[in-house]
Amino acid sequence: MNNAAPRLIPPRIQPPAKPLTGLAFLAAFVRNPLEVAPQAVYEQDLVVNQLGRVQRLWVTSPALVKAVLLDEREKFQKLSQIRLLAPLLGRGILTSEGAEWKWQRQASAPMFRHQDLLGFVPAFVRATESLLAKWRAAPEGAVQEVDRDMSRATFDVISATLLPSADRTVGAAVEESMQLFQRAGGWGQLFAMAGAPAWLPRPGMISGARGTVMLRSAVTAMLRERRAVETRTGTGQDTAEGRVPDDLMHRLMQARDPETGQSMNDQQLVDNLLTFYLAGHETTARALSWTLYLIARSPQWAAILKDEIARVTGGEPVRSEHIERLVLVQQVLKESMRLYPPVPMLSRQCVAPTRLDGVEIEPGATVVLPIYAIHRHTRRWEEPDVFDPGRFARENEAKIPRYQYLPFGAGPRICIGMAFAMLEATAMLATLLQKARFAPVPGRDPHPVARVTLQPGGGLPLKVTLR
Ligand code: HEM
């Protein structure tokens, strides 16, 4: 990389020098849960806070992260994540534990085989092309709300690949309900963490509940329709409505719990369909949005990527065989997910007495894995706040310890969609950069806000010029 280029330090969170307590903690947590992580979290292996009777541990060293996510995972469960998301996602794959989780994971796994995923590349490119067509209709250099547009495009991708029977009505319902649900996010996370009962009144609760009902009923309707068609015809058959696809919905409908022999009932199917809709599009949309912002701020990397994409594709639409040769595009994506991890923090609850780094941990303690802070740890990353995709050049990436870079989590609960997301983001980013140039809007830099995903606070407007 050219060392003469100016260093880019994009927007970051200013951590409090000391742990916050009382009202200051509550106010910061509701505004942005990442703002309660004190500076020590970016410098030490383990930081312990006592909040009333609740022990809260911030875990950042690779060895301790591995203990929580892999070696001692039975002692650390997803209770507060489940409490936060269960009203929406029930007890699907993301929000269940133990045997209930395992068979749902096994039932979904065949959809994510690498060779099958490559077949989705044309769908990734098509969804991006329709977004570009929309932008093309606007005046040159018009400001576009990139974050909103990326959410639409990645939603189209999930609908076209894993769940092809979804229609536009479901799309609109998902988008609207998701906004309502996110609005309730800050309080929801706080209540989940404090162990408050789900029925306790709180701001945003009504809108969150309305969003949940809308979303679940849209997906239930879609499922009923599909059940009726499958009962009439069987999968893979040509019908008056078209061919019944062998998609994620079909696989989930066919799956059997190895212990009980039972298949999923409608509620479990809706739980999982919604999980894949939401986990599968919001996250990739965030990754793409933050990446476009970084590229808009770095003309040097914009030029490097443009050259690579032209060299690899020869100006043709991106195809599956191009993906592994888009090395620098993937480096930039990885660096973007280091600075702005789409899932900024994971949490687990301790369910059996244990020790971490010599500290005794009581059942009920909350263990936070602040991915955002782990990715900017001052002892583990050189100039952690600087945007430098060179960190992920092959020879450098090999030296990064496994549990120090975790955009997709780790251990058995690692993101099932990781390979899908990397292919999707690479194909979509390359297609966007082939056809468009991005520039920041002065005074409108986004700041990172932790909800379930890392949102760009203030939105993410960029000036877009089509090539
Ligand atoms: C850049 C994009 C993505 C990021 C950063 C991401 C991140 C994550 C993370 C960190 C987890 C682990 C949560 C935990 O341990 O508490 C997770 C789980 C999950 N992700 Fe993703 N994800 C992405 C894309 C996707 C896609 C495209 C899909 C589906 C098509 C997906 C489906 C899931 C599911 C179902 C789980 C739960 C897995 C389990 O508990 O067994 N994700 N994701």
XYZ file of C-alpha atoms and ligand atoms in Angstrom:
510
model
C 0.000 0.000 0.000
C 1.155 3.546 -0.760
C 2.370 4.919 2.577
C 2.103 8.534 1.368
C -1.729 8.297 1.326
C -3.353 10.115 4.265
C -4.486 7.837 7.096
C -8.233 7.517 7.409
C -9.646 7.418 10.949
C -13.393 7.087 10.382
C -16.068 7.855 13.047
C -15.652 5.886 16.265
C -17.098 5.672 19.727
C -15.421 7.678 22.492
C -15.399 5.261 25.428
C -15.874 6.655 28.943
C -12.596 6.818 30.887
C -14.196 5.037 33.899
C -17.096 2.566 34.142
C -20.441 4.390 34.246
C -22.835 3.790 37.094
C -26.449 4.583 38.005
C -28.380 6.950 35.751
C -25.363 7.767 33.586
C -25.088 4.055 32.759
C -28.803 3.744 31.996
C -28.870 6.855 29.790
C -25.798 5.767 27.816
C -27.061 2.195 27.483
C -30.385 3.274 26.041
C -28.689 5.731 23.660
C -26.031 3.297 22.509
C -25.038 0.146 24.442
C -21.484 0.411 23.083
C -21.034 3.720 24.898
C -21.072 2.016 28.295
C -17.903 0.003 27.546
C -15.140 1.855 29.436
C -11.707 2.523 27.950
C -10.318 -0.436 29.946
C -12.328 -2.804 27.725
C -10.149 -1.693 24.796
C -6.964 -2.290 26.809
C -7.419 -5.277 29.125
C -8.308 -8.979 28.746
C -11.223 -8.955 31.144
C -13.116 -6.110 32.830
C -15.554 -6.877 35.631
C -18.349 -4.446 36.600
C -20.766 -5.011 39.414
C -24.175 -3.479 38.604
C -26.295 -3.865 41.702
C -26.464 -7.613 42.186
C -25.600 -8.370 38.561
C -22.026 -9.228 37.666
C -21.098 -8.014 34.194
C -17.913 -9.202 32.515
C -16.416 -7.740 29.362
C -14.321 -10.449 27.741
C -11.830 -9.492 25.035
C -8.767 -11.758 24.982
C -8.767 -14.503 22.334
C -8.211 -17.214 24.986
C -11.188 -16.079 27.096
C -13.439 -15.590 24.055
C -12.594 -19.172 23.069
C -13.476 -20.395 26.570
C -16.922 -18.742 26.369
C -17.801 -19.666 22.788
C -16.159 -23.081 22.546
C -14.411 -24.819 25.435
C -16.932 -24.029 28.198
C -19.923 -23.142 26.076
C -22.382 -25.252 28.119
C -21.859 -22.822 31.007
C -22.583 -19.739 28.902
C -25.973 -19.554 27.226
C -27.773 -17.028 25.046
C -30.476 -16.207 27.591
C -30.636 -12.417 27.214
C -30.321 -12.568 23.421
C -33.178 -15.062 23.458
C -35.234 -12.810 25.738
C -34.655 -9.818 23.441
C -35.418 -11.583 20.184
C -37.866 -14.318 21.176
C -40.988 -12.136 20.877
C -40.113 -11.809 17.212
C -38.166 -14.960 16.376
C -39.713 -17.449 18.829
C -37.436 -20.450 19.388
C -35.894 -20.735 15.945
C -32.267 -21.554 15.210
C -30.864 -18.212 16.469
C -32.926 -18.125 19.649
C -32.816 -21.659 21.038
C -30.294 -23.727 22.960
C -29.230 -27.361 23.374
C -30.996 -30.162 21.493
C -33.716 -27.788 20.287
C -31.055 -25.691 18.546
C -29.009 -28.604 17.221
C -31.544 -30.252 14.990
C -32.684 -26.914 13.559
C -29.069 -26.149 12.684
C -28.658 -29.581 11.056
C -31.879 -29.126 9.098
C -30.727 -25.768 7.695
C -27.078 -26.686 6.983
C -27.561 -28.293 3.517
C -28.709 -24.922 2.128
C -25.270 -23.478 2.815
C -22.902 -25.805 0.948
C -20.244 -23.767 -0.845
C -20.723 -25.267 -4.306
C -24.482 -24.632 -4.143
C -23.959 -21.076 -2.935
C -21.911 -20.219 -6.019
C -25.095 -20.785 -8.041
C -26.624 -17.765 -6.280
C -24.116 -15.274 -7.743
C -26.400 -14.276 -10.673
C -29.169 -13.504 -8.130
C -26.750 -11.303 -6.128
C -25.843 -9.425 -9.301
C -29.489 -9.060 -10.419
C -30.565 -7.536 -7.091
C -27.673 -5.041 -7.344
C -28.525 -4.207 -10.963
C -32.078 -3.256 -10.008
C -30.767 -0.928 -7.325
C -28.367 0.631 -9.848
C -31.265 1.103 -12.273
C -33.148 3.021 -9.574
C -30.130 5.230 -8.898
C -29.616 5.752 -12.634
C -33.019 7.428 -12.832
C -31.847 10.109 -10.332
C -29.702 13.145 -11.319
C -25.920 12.625 -11.377
C -24.372 12.924 -7.906
C -27.779 12.747 -6.182
C -27.680 11.894 -2.480
C -28.951 8.383 -1.829
C -29.877 6.827 1.517
C -27.456 3.972 1.031
C -28.301 2.098 4.230
C -32.003 1.899 3.366
C -31.221 0.891 -0.227
C -28.805 -1.841 0.860
C -31.462 -3.296 3.172
C -33.874 -3.502 0.249
C -31.310 -5.058 -2.063
C -30.196 -7.715 0.457
C -33.830 -8.462 1.265
C -34.404 -9.063 -2.449
C -31.425 -11.414 -2.393
C -32.813 -13.548 0.448
C -36.207 -13.649 -1.249
C -34.663 -14.715 -4.563
C -32.280 -17.335 -3.161
C -33.353 -18.996 0.082
C -37.049 -18.146 0.076
C -38.102 -17.671 -3.554
C -41.817 -17.882 -2.865
C -41.896 -14.624 -0.927
C -43.606 -11.812 -2.724
C -43.528 -8.043 -2.556
C -46.255 -7.828 0.105
C -44.060 -9.762 2.516
C -41.128 -7.515 1.604
C -42.972 -4.340 2.494
C -44.353 -5.877 5.707
C -40.895 -7.050 6.790
C -39.349 -3.651 6.165
C -42.039 -1.722 8.004
C -42.184 -4.068 10.968
C -38.418 -4.164 11.252
C -38.348 -0.381 11.626
C -40.932 -0.565 14.394
C -39.005 -3.312 16.123
C -35.656 -1.488 15.895
C -37.222 1.629 17.371
C -37.885 -0.367 20.537
C -34.332 -1.822 20.461
C -32.446 0.251 23.043
C -34.933 -0.297 25.822
C -35.478 -3.894 24.818
C -31.777 -4.631 25.234
C -31.617 -2.913 28.579
C -34.616 -4.795 29.932
C -33.306 -8.075 28.598
C -29.958 -7.447 30.292
C -31.515 -6.413 33.589
C -33.597 -9.595 33.537
C -36.870 -7.613 33.626
C -40.025 -9.520 32.703
C -41.040 -9.143 29.061
C -44.428 -7.646 29.999
C -43.008 -4.701 31.979
C -44.078 -1.465 30.192
C -41.268 0.386 28.418
C -40.817 2.975 25.633
C -41.273 1.614 22.120
C -42.970 -1.511 23.437
C -46.236 -0.980 21.614
C -44.600 -0.213 18.270
C -42.291 -3.200 18.726
C -45.242 -5.475 19.488
C -47.202 -4.144 16.501
C -44.236 -4.762 14.230
C -43.900 -8.300 15.551
C -47.543 -9.160 14.923
C -47.451 -7.731 11.379
C -44.310 -9.569 10.497
C -45.347 -12.927 11.897
C -48.730 -12.808 10.193
C -47.186 -11.943 6.802
C -44.847 -14.937 7.033
C -47.603 -17.224 8.340
C -49.731 -16.350 5.298
C -46.820 -17.141 3.006
C -46.314 -20.493 4.715
C -50.002 -21.477 4.465
C -49.986 -20.707 0.764
C -46.903 -22.825 0.263
C -48.252 -25.746 2.321
C -51.353 -25.781 0.159
C -49.310 -25.909 -3.058
C -46.943 -28.614 -1.721
C -49.854 -30.757 -0.552
C -51.470 -30.527 -4.001
C -48.367 -31.163 -6.058
C -45.185 -32.184 -4.204
C -41.848 -30.424 -4.646
C -40.055 -30.015 -7.931
C -43.349 -30.425 -9.806
C -44.491 -27.970 -12.397
C -47.815 -26.479 -11.401
C -50.109 -23.804 -12.740
C -48.322 -21.440 -10.298
C -44.876 -22.456 -11.610
C -42.293 -24.855 -10.214
C -42.384 -25.534 -6.456
C -38.801 -24.770 -5.444
C -36.485 -26.991 -3.419
C -35.664 -24.022 -1.164
C -35.013 -23.363 2.517
C -38.727 -23.421 3.295
C -39.096 -26.851 1.711
C -36.044 -28.204 3.560
C -37.338 -26.952 6.891
C -40.750 -28.484 6.201
C -39.133 -31.864 5.462
C -36.734 -31.870 8.457
C -37.299 -34.347 11.319
C -36.049 -34.024 14.891
C -33.779 -37.110 15.271
C -34.867 -37.592 18.888
C -38.636 -37.346 18.506
C -39.101 -37.907 14.766
C -41.334 -34.835 14.734
C -41.326 -32.299 11.938
C -41.591 -28.542 12.597
C -45.034 -27.198 13.350
C -46.200 -23.954 11.752
C -44.946 -21.874 14.652
C -41.427 -23.324 14.456
C -41.402 -22.869 10.686
C -42.410 -19.211 11.009
C -39.737 -18.732 13.703
C -37.068 -20.024 11.355
C -38.274 -18.315 8.211
C -38.293 -14.989 10.013
C -34.868 -15.696 11.489
C -33.405 -16.248 8.031
C -35.145 -13.198 6.614
C -33.865 -10.934 9.339
C -30.474 -12.441 10.246
C -29.811 -12.933 6.548
C -30.398 -9.441 5.219
C -29.903 -6.746 7.881
C -26.357 -7.891 8.658
C -25.094 -8.006 5.062
C -26.805 -4.684 4.367
C -24.904 -3.093 7.261
C -21.607 -4.588 6.074
C -22.142 -3.180 2.576
C -23.274 0.249 3.774
C -20.313 0.813 6.092
C -17.970 -0.475 3.362
C -19.355 1.980 0.798
C -18.919 4.768 3.327
C -15.251 3.819 3.886
C -14.629 3.605 0.145
C -16.288 7.002 -0.329
C -13.845 8.391 2.247
C -10.814 6.676 0.668
C -10.299 7.685 -2.987
C -7.084 5.659 -2.925
C -8.873 2.370 -2.150
C -11.726 3.268 -4.495
C -9.161 3.438 -7.341
C -7.399 0.208 -6.282
C -10.700 -1.703 -6.243
C -11.893 -0.244 -9.536
C -8.695 -1.536 -11.183
C -8.981 -4.986 -9.645
C -12.623 -5.369 -10.629
C -11.926 -4.257 -14.219
C -8.958 -6.646 -14.466
C -10.853 -9.649 -13.068
C -14.207 -9.192 -14.814
C -13.077 -7.478 -18.023
C -16.112 -5.218 -17.593
C -18.532 -8.195 -17.764
C -21.142 -8.885 -15.057
C -19.574 -10.537 -11.997
C -19.664 -14.350 -12.244
C -19.004 -17.055 -9.663
C -15.519 -17.793 -11.021
C -14.501 -14.148 -10.444
C -15.212 -14.177 -6.724
C -12.024 -15.765 -5.408
C -9.929 -13.496 -7.646
C -11.518 -10.355 -6.169
C -8.901 -10.482 -3.430
C -8.702 -6.765 -2.633
C -12.492 -6.375 -2.633
C -12.615 -9.051 0.075
C -9.762 -7.421 2.000
C -11.695 -4.154 2.126
C -14.868 -5.947 3.255
C -12.997 -7.687 6.052
C -11.372 -4.452 7.236
C -14.757 -2.744 7.121
C -16.268 -5.505 9.299
C -13.338 -5.089 11.714
C -14.026 -1.370 12.184
C -17.816 -1.698 11.971
C -18.798 -5.280 12.840
C -22.425 -5.698 11.662
C -23.145 -7.582 14.917
C -21.287 -5.320 17.371
C -21.649 -7.347 20.550
C -22.599 -10.856 21.645
C -23.704 -11.721 25.119
C -24.090 -14.891 27.122
C -25.393 -15.650 30.617
C -23.469 -17.844 32.978
C -25.612 -20.842 34.035
C -23.132 -22.751 36.249
C -20.397 -21.537 38.610
C -17.048 -21.247 36.835
C -13.888 -19.134 36.560
C -12.521 -16.954 33.796
C -8.946 -15.733 34.120
C -9.039 -16.524 37.836
C -12.260 -14.540 38.418
C -15.116 -16.492 40.010
C -18.293 -16.220 38.006
C -21.708 -16.713 39.500
C -24.692 -18.155 37.657
C -26.727 -15.189 36.367
C -23.628 -13.140 35.460
C -23.676 -11.482 32.058
C -20.682 -12.078 29.834
C -20.379 -9.536 27.035
C -18.180 -10.176 24.004
C -17.885 -6.633 22.647
C -16.869 -7.500 19.080
C -16.545 -3.792 18.254
C -14.002 -3.302 21.085
C -12.251 -6.642 20.440
C -11.670 -5.448 16.867
C -10.126 -2.189 18.147
C -8.173 -3.556 21.094
C -5.114 -1.350 21.605
C -2.785 -4.208 22.604
C -3.748 -6.470 19.713
C -4.121 -4.219 16.701
C -1.622 -1.690 15.419
C -3.319 1.718 15.072
C -6.684 0.076 15.718
C -8.846 2.993 14.582
C -7.117 3.405 11.204
C -8.760 1.986 8.058
C -6.081 -0.288 6.573
C -7.280 -3.194 4.403
C -3.638 -4.311 4.129
C -4.159 -6.040 7.493
C -6.096 -8.697 5.599
C -3.523 -9.284 2.846
C -2.989 -13.062 2.880
C 0.386 -13.011 4.673
C -0.917 -10.632 7.379
C -4.316 -12.267 7.843
C -2.667 -15.602 8.608
C -1.094 -14.007 11.703
C -4.390 -12.774 13.222
C -5.383 -15.125 16.076
C -8.675 -16.916 15.389
C -10.602 -15.434 18.321
C -9.395 -11.869 17.791
C -11.464 -11.211 14.653
C -15.072 -12.326 15.020
C -17.538 -10.627 12.671
C -19.406 -13.937 12.321
C -18.928 -15.131 15.911
C -17.124 -18.446 16.589
C -17.631 -21.957 17.937
C -20.662 -24.110 17.106
C -22.979 -21.067 17.045
C -20.898 -19.370 14.350
C -23.013 -17.690 11.685
C -24.478 -20.359 9.420
C -24.670 -17.778 6.618
C -20.985 -16.761 6.735
C -19.971 -18.156 3.322
C -23.250 -16.974 1.802
C -22.675 -13.464 3.183
C -19.062 -13.227 1.973
C -20.028 -14.329 -1.548
C -23.023 -12.031 -1.575
C -21.151 -8.994 -0.269
C -18.226 -9.550 -2.669
C -20.479 -9.924 -5.738
C -22.671 -6.979 -4.763
C -19.807 -4.651 -3.858
C -17.921 -5.456 -7.075
C -21.073 -4.822 -9.143
C -21.731 -1.523 -7.361
C -18.152 -0.295 -7.841
C -18.123 -1.378 -11.485
C -21.041 0.934 -12.218
C -21.033 3.723 -9.623
C -18.816 6.186 -7.758
C -19.551 7.183 -4.158
C -18.681 10.389 -2.307
C -19.393 11.437 1.281
C -21.928 14.153 2.104
C -20.079 16.853 4.136
C -21.341 17.107 7.713
C -23.291 13.836 7.452
C -20.770 11.292 8.700
C -22.556 8.350 10.333
C -21.690 7.364 13.899
C -21.830 3.718 15.011
C -24.843 2.839 17.205
C -25.296 -0.683 18.567
C -28.744 -2.124 18.178
C -29.050 -5.797 17.281
C -26.893 -4.763 14.317
C -24.480 -1.799 14.095
C -26.550 1.034 12.716
C -25.183 4.174 11.125
C -26.631 6.808 13.462
C -27.963 9.714 11.410
C -28.382 7.425 8.395
C -25.829 6.810 5.696
C -26.321 9.258 2.846
C -23.760 9.204 0.015
C -23.534 11.040 -3.303
C -23.825 8.507 -6.087
C -22.646 9.032 -9.658
C -23.232 6.277 -12.184
C -20.297 5.529 -14.492
C -22.131 -9.826 6.931
C -23.156 -10.576 7.209
C -23.381 -11.340 8.492
C -22.823 -11.168 9.730
C -21.763 -10.156 10.149
C -23.418 -12.169 10.608
C -23.074 -12.331 11.946
C -23.549 -13.352 12.757
C -23.100 -13.613 14.102
C -22.044 -12.807 14.865
C -23.759 -14.708 14.566
C -23.547 -15.408 15.912
C -24.486 -14.926 16.991
C -24.126 -15.486 18.381
O -23.241 -16.328 18.536
O -24.749 -15.037 19.358
C -24.681 -15.113 13.515
C -25.561 -16.163 13.597
C -26.469 -16.486 12.599
N -26.525 -15.959 11.324
Fe -25.362 -14.513 10.572
N -24.328 -12.895 9.896
C -24.326 -12.442 8.600
C -25.070 -12.929 7.543
C -25.979 -13.952 7.625
C -26.721 -14.507 6.515
C -26.582 -14.043 5.056
C -27.543 -15.471 7.029
C -28.529 -16.357 6.328
C -28.665 -16.435 5.053
C -27.302 -15.524 8.465
C -27.952 -16.355 9.344
C -27.567 -16.564 10.659
C -28.203 -17.541 11.534
C -29.386 -18.416 11.181
C -27.504 -17.493 12.747
C -27.746 -18.359 13.980
C -26.853 -19.568 13.909
C -26.942 -20.480 15.141
O -27.235 -20.015 16.229
O -26.685 -21.670 14.956
N -26.333 -14.598 8.786
N -24.515 -14.282 12.420
